[in-house]
Coordinates of C-alpha atoms in Angstrom, one line a residue:
Q68 CA 0.0 0.0 0.0
V69 CA 1.3 3.4 -0.9
Q70 CA 2.1 5.6 2.1
V71 CA 2.9 9.3 2.1
V72 CA 3.9 10.7 5.5
A73 CA 4.4 14.3 6.4
S74 CA 6.3 15.2 9.6
G75 CA 8.2 18.1 11.2
G76 CA 5.4 20.4 12.2
G77 CA 5.2 22.0 15.5
L78 CA 4.8 25.3 17.5
V79 CA 7.1 28.1 16.6
Q80 CA 7.2 31.8 17.3
A81 CA 6.8 34.3 14.5
G82 CA 10.1 34.8 12.7
G83 CA 11.2 31.3 13.4
S84 CA 11.9 28.4 11.1
L85 CA 10.7 24.8 10.6
R86 CA 11.6 22.1 8.2
L87 CA 8.9 19.8 7.1
T88 CA 9.7 16.3 5.7
C89 CA 7.6 14.1 3.4
T90 CA 8.6 10.5 3.1
T91 CA 6.9 7.9 0.9
S92 CA 6.8 4.1 0.9
R93 CA 5.9 1.9 -2.1
L94 CA 6.0 5.0 -4.2
E95 CA 9.2 6.0 -6.1
I96 CA 8.9 9.8 -6.1
D97 CA 11.2 10.2 -9.1
G98 CA 8.1 9.6 -11.2
Y99 CA 6.1 12.4 -9.6
H100 CA 6.0 16.1 -9.1
M101 CA 5.8 16.7 -5.4
G102 CA 3.8 19.4 -3.7
W103 CA 3.0 21.0 -0.4
F104 CA -0.4 22.2 0.4
R105 CA -1.9 23.8 3.6
Q106 CA -5.3 24.3 5.0
A107 CA -6.2 26.5 7.9
P108 CA -9.5 26.2 9.8
G109 CA -12.4 27.7 7.8
K110 CA -10.2 28.2 4.7
E111 CA -9.8 26.3 1.4
R112 CA -6.8 24.2 0.8
E113 CA -4.0 26.3 -0.6
G114 CA -1.1 25.2 -2.8
V115 CA 2.2 26.1 -1.2
S116 CA 4.9 24.7 -3.5
C117 CA 5.7 22.3 -6.2
I118 CA 9.0 20.7 -7.2
S119 CA 9.4 18.9 -10.4
R120 CA 10.5 15.3 -10.8
R121 CA 14.2 16.1 -11.2
S122 CA 14.1 19.4 -9.3
A123 CA 14.5 21.4 -12.5
T124 CA 11.7 23.7 -11.6
T125 CA 9.9 24.9 -8.5
E126 CA 6.8 26.9 -7.9
Y127 CA 5.6 28.8 -4.9
A128 CA 2.5 30.6 -3.7
D129 CA 2.9 34.3 -3.6
S130 CA 2.3 34.2 0.1
V131 CA 5.4 32.2 0.8
K132 CA 7.7 33.2 -2.0
G133 CA 11.1 34.2 -0.6
R134 CA 10.5 32.5 2.7
F135 CA 9.9 28.9 1.9
T136 CA 12.1 26.5 -0.1
T137 CA 11.3 23.1 -1.3
S138 CA 13.8 20.4 -2.2
R139 CA 13.8 16.6 -2.8
D140 CA 16.1 13.6 -2.5
N141 CA 14.7 11.0 -4.9
A142 CA 17.1 8.3 -3.7
K143 CA 15.6 8.6 -0.3
N144 CA 12.0 9.1 -1.5
T145 CA 12.0 12.3 0.5
M146 CA 10.8 15.8 -0.1
Y147 CA 11.4 18.8 2.2
L148 CA 9.9 22.2 2.9
E149 CA 12.2 24.7 4.6
M150 CA 10.2 27.5 6.1
T151 CA 11.8 30.6 7.4
N152 CA 10.5 33.9 8.8
L153 CA 7.3 32.2 9.7
K154 CA 4.2 34.3 10.3
P155 CA 1.0 33.6 12.2
E156 CA -0.8 33.5 8.8
D157 CA 1.3 30.4 8.0
T158 CA -0.6 28.4 10.7
A159 CA -2.2 25.5 9.0
M160 CA -2.2 21.8 8.5
Y161 CA 0.4 21.1 5.9
Y162 CA 0.0 18.2 3.5
C163 CA 2.5 16.7 1.0
A164 CA 1.3 15.1 -2.2
A165 CA 2.5 13.4 -5.4
S166 CA 1.4 14.2 -8.9
L167 CA 1.5 12.3 -12.2
A168 CA 0.5 15.5 -14.1
Y169 CA 2.7 16.7 -16.9
F170 CA 3.3 20.1 -15.3
C171 CA 4.2 21.0 -11.8
S172 CA 1.1 22.6 -10.3
L173 CA -0.2 24.2 -7.2
T174 CA -3.7 22.9 -8.0
A175 CA -4.8 20.2 -5.6
S176 CA -6.8 18.3 -8.2
R177 CA -3.7 17.5 -10.1
Y178 CA -2.3 15.3 -7.3
D179 CA -2.8 11.6 -6.9
Y180 CA -1.4 10.7 -3.5
W181 CA -1.7 12.6 -0.3
G182 CA -0.1 12.4 3.1
Q183 CA -1.9 12.8 6.4
G184 CA -0.7 16.2 7.2
T185 CA 1.4 17.8 9.9
Q186 CA 0.3 20.8 12.0
V187 CA 2.3 24.0 11.9
T188 CA 1.3 26.7 14.5
V189 CA 3.0 30.1 14.5
S190 CA 2.5 32.2 17.5
S191 CA 2.8 36.0 17.7

């Protein structure tokens, strides 16, 4: 059974940093674009980042551009999201996902496998 597991969330003060990790089993991520999404209570799911299969391209939501960096290690079936200068508005459940789509995308419907999410809470 395919498993996608997000970890690394926690409570951090505004201005702090966190690194999220996404690890898969029974899924070789070199065949997938990998994305991060987040959802805060009462809000729609938001695409945060996408990194293409060989890391040739990355895309970021305007709200995180310049603060978040995504990377991947295909040999370890692992993807990362390095978050810096965190803001209270970043508080959300963060999900990692894998996509078979042709283009790297921040659209949730383009993703085929999803992790369970890890909570990020940023205090002011």
